[in-house]
mmCIF file of C-alpha atoms in Angstrom:
data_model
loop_
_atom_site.group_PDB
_atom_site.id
_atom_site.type_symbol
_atom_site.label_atom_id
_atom_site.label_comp_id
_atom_site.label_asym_id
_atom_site.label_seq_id
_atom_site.Cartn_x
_atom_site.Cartn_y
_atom_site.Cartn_z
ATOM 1 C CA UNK D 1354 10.838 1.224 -44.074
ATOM 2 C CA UNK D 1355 7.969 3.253 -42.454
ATOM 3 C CA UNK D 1356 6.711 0.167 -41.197
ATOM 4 C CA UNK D 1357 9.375 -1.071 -39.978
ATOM 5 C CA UNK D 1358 10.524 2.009 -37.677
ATOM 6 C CA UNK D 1359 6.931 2.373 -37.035
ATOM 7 C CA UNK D 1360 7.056 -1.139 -35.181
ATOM 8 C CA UNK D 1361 10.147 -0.794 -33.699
ATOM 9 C CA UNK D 1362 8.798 2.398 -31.960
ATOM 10 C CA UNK D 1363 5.844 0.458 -30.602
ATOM 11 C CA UNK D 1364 8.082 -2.713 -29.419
ATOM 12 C CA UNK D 1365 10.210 0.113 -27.280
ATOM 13 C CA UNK D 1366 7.159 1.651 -25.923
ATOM 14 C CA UNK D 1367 5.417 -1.094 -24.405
ATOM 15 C CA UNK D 1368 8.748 -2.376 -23.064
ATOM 16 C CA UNK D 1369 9.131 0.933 -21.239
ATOM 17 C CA UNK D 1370 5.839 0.330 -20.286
ATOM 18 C CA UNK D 1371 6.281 -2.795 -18.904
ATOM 19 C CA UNK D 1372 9.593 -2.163 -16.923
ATOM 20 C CA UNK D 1373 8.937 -1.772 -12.958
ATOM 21 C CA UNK D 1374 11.749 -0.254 -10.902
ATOM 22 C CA UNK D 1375 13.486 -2.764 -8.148
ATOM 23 C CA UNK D 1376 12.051 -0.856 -5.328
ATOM 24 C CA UNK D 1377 8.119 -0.687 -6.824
ATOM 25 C CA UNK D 1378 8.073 -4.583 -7.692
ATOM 26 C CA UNK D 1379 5.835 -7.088 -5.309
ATOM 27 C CA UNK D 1380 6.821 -10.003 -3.886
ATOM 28 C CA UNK D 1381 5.369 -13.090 -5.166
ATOM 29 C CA UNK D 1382 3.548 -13.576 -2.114
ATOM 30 C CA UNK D 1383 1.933 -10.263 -2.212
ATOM 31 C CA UNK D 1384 3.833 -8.899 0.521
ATOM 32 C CA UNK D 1385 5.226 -5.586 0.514
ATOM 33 C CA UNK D 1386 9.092 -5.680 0.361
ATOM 34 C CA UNK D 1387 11.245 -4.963 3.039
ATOM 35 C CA UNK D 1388 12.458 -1.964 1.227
ATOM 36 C CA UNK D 1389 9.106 -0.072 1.275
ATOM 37 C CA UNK D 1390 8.802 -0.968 5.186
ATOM 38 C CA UNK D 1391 9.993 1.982 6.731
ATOM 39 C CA UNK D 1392 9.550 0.924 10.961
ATOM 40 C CA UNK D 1393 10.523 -2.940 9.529
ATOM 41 C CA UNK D 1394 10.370 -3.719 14.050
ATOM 42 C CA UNK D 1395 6.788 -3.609 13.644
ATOM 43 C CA UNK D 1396 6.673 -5.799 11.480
ATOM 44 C CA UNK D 1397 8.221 -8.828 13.881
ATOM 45 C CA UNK D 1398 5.551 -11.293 15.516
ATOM 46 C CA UNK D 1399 6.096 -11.708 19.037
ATOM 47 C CA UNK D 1400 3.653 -13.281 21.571
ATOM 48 C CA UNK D 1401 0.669 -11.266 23.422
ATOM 49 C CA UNK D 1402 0.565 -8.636 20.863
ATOM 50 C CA UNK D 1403 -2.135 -7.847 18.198
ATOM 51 C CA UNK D 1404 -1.403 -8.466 14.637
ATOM 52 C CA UNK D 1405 -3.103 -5.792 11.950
ATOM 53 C CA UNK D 1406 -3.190 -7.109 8.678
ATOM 54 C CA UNK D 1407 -3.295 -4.294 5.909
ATOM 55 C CA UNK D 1408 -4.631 -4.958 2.407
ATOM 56 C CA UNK D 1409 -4.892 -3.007 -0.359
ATOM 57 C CA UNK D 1410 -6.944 -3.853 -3.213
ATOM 58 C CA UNK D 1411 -6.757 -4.302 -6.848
ATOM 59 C CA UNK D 1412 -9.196 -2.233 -9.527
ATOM 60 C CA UNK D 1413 -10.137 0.095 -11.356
ATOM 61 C CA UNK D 1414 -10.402 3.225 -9.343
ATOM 62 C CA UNK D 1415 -6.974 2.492 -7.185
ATOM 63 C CA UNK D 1416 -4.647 3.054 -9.960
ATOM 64 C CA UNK D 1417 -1.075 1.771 -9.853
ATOM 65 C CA UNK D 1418 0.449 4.826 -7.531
ATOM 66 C CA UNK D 1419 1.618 4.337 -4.615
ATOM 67 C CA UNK D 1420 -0.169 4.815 -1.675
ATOM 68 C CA UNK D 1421 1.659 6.018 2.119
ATOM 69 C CA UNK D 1422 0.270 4.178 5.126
ATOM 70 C CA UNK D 1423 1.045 5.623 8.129
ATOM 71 C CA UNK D 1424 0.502 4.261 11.703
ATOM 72 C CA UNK D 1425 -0.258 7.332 14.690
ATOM 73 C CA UNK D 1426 0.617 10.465 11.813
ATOM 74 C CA UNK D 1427 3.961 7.979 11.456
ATOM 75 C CA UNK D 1428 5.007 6.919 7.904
ATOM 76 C CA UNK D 1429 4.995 3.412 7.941
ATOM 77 C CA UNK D 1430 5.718 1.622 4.671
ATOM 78 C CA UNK D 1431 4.625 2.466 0.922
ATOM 79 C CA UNK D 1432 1.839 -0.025 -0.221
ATOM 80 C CA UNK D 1433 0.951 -1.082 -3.638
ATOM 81 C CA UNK D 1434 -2.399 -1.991 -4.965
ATOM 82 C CA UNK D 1435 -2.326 -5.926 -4.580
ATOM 83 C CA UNK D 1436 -0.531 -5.991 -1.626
ATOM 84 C CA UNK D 1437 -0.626 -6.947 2.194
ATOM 85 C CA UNK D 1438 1.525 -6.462 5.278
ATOM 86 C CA UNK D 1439 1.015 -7.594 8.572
ATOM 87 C CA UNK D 1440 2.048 -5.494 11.821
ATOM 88 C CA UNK D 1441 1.846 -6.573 15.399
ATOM 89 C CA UNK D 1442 0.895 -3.762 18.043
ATOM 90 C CA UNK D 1443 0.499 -3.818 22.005
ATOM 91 C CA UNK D 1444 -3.159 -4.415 22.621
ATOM 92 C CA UNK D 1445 -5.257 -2.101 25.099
ATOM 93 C CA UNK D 1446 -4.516 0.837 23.014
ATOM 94 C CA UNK D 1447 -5.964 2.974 19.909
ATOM 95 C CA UNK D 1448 -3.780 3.582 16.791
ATOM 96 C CA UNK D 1449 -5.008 5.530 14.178
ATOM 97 C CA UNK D 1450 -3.761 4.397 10.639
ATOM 98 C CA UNK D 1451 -3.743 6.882 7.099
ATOM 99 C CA UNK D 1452 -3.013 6.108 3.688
ATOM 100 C CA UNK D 1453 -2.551 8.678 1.361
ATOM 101 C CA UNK D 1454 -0.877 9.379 -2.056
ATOM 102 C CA UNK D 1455 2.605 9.280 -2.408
ATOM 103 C CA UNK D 1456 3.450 12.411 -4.375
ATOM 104 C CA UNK D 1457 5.759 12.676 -7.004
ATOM 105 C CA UNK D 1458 6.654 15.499 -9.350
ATOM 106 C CA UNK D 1459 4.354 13.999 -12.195
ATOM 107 C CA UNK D 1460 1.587 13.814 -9.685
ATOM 108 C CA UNK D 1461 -1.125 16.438 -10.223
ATOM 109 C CA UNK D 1462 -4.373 15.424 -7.819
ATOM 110 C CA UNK D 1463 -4.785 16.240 -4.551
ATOM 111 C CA UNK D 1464 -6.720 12.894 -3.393
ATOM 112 C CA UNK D 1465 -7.445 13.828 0.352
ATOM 113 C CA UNK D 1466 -6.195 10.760 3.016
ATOM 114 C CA UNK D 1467 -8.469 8.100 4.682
ATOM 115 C CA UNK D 1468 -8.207 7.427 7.839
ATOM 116 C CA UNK D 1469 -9.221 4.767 10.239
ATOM 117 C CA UNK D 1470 -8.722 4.550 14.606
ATOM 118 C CA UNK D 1471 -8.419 0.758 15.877
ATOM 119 C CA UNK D 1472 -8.749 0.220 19.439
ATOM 120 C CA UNK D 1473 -7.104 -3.146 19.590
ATOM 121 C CA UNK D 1474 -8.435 -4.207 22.862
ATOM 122 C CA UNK D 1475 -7.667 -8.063 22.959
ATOM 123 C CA UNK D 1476 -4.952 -9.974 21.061
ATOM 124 C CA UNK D 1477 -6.027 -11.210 17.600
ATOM 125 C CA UNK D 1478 -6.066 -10.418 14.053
ATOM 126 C CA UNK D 1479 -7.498 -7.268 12.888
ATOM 127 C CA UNK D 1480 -8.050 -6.987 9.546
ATOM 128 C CA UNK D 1481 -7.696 -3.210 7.371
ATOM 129 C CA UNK D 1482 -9.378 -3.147 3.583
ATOM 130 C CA UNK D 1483 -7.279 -0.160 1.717
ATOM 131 C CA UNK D 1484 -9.526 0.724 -1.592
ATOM 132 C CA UNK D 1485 -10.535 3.456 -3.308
ATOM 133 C CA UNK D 1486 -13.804 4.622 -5.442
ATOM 134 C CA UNK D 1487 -15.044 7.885 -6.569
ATOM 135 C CA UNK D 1488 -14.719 9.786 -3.839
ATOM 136 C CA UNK D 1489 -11.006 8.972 -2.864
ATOM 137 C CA UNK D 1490 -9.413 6.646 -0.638
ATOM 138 C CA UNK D 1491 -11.036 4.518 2.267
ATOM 139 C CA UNK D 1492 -9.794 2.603 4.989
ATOM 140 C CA UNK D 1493 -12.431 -0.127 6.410
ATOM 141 C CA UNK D 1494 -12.015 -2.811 9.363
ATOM 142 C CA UNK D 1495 -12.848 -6.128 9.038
ATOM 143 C CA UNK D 1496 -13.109 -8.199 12.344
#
């Protein structure tokens, strides 16, 4: 009988553990859903502009929380480790993209935000690495 309750009580845990709410799940592209986009206009590619691609990556030190990315101090969609979303921007002029935590009431660190300023100059792709290691949060271009 022990055993038996003793397994149930295990089977119910890791299904708990294993259930994502609807608005936390990935596509199965990788994209972030439309739900987490927050400005989804940006998000629209149209000709002569500048398209930032956003990635954040998968490990050990990025944790499953979600992180904010924000575009000129401008919450911009919620971003997932694992995940990408592309942007388009007018070119000729700076932006300066965060990311930080997104705190919840069971959140208890106070990881500082990482910034990063793009001066997209020229139409084209620029690429933006979203990781993590020791030290926090980091934002890197890629050209």
């Amino acid at each position: 009988m022990k055993t038996a309750i003793t397994a149930c009580l295990l089977a119910l845990t890791l299904a708990a553990c294993s259930t994502t709410p609807p608005n936390q799940q990935t596509t199965p592209t990788g994209q972030v859903p439309l739900a987490r986009i927050y400005i989804k206009s940006m998000t629209t590619q149209m000709p002569d502009l500048a398209e930032v691609q956003f990635s954040r990556q998968s490990g050990f030190f990025v944790g499953n929380s979600p992180e904010v990315l924000a575009i000129n101090d401008v919450v911009l969609a919620e971003i997932w480790q694992g995940e990408r979303l592309s942007i388009w921007l007018k070119p000729g002029t700076s932006y300066t993209f965060s990311v930080k935590p997104m705190h919840s009431l069971n959140s208890n660190y106070a990881t500082p935000p990482a910034s990063l300023t793009l001066d997209l100059k020229t139409p084209g792709v620029y690429k933006v690495r979203i990781a993590s290691d020791m030290k926090g949060l980091t934002m890197q271009s890629e050209k």
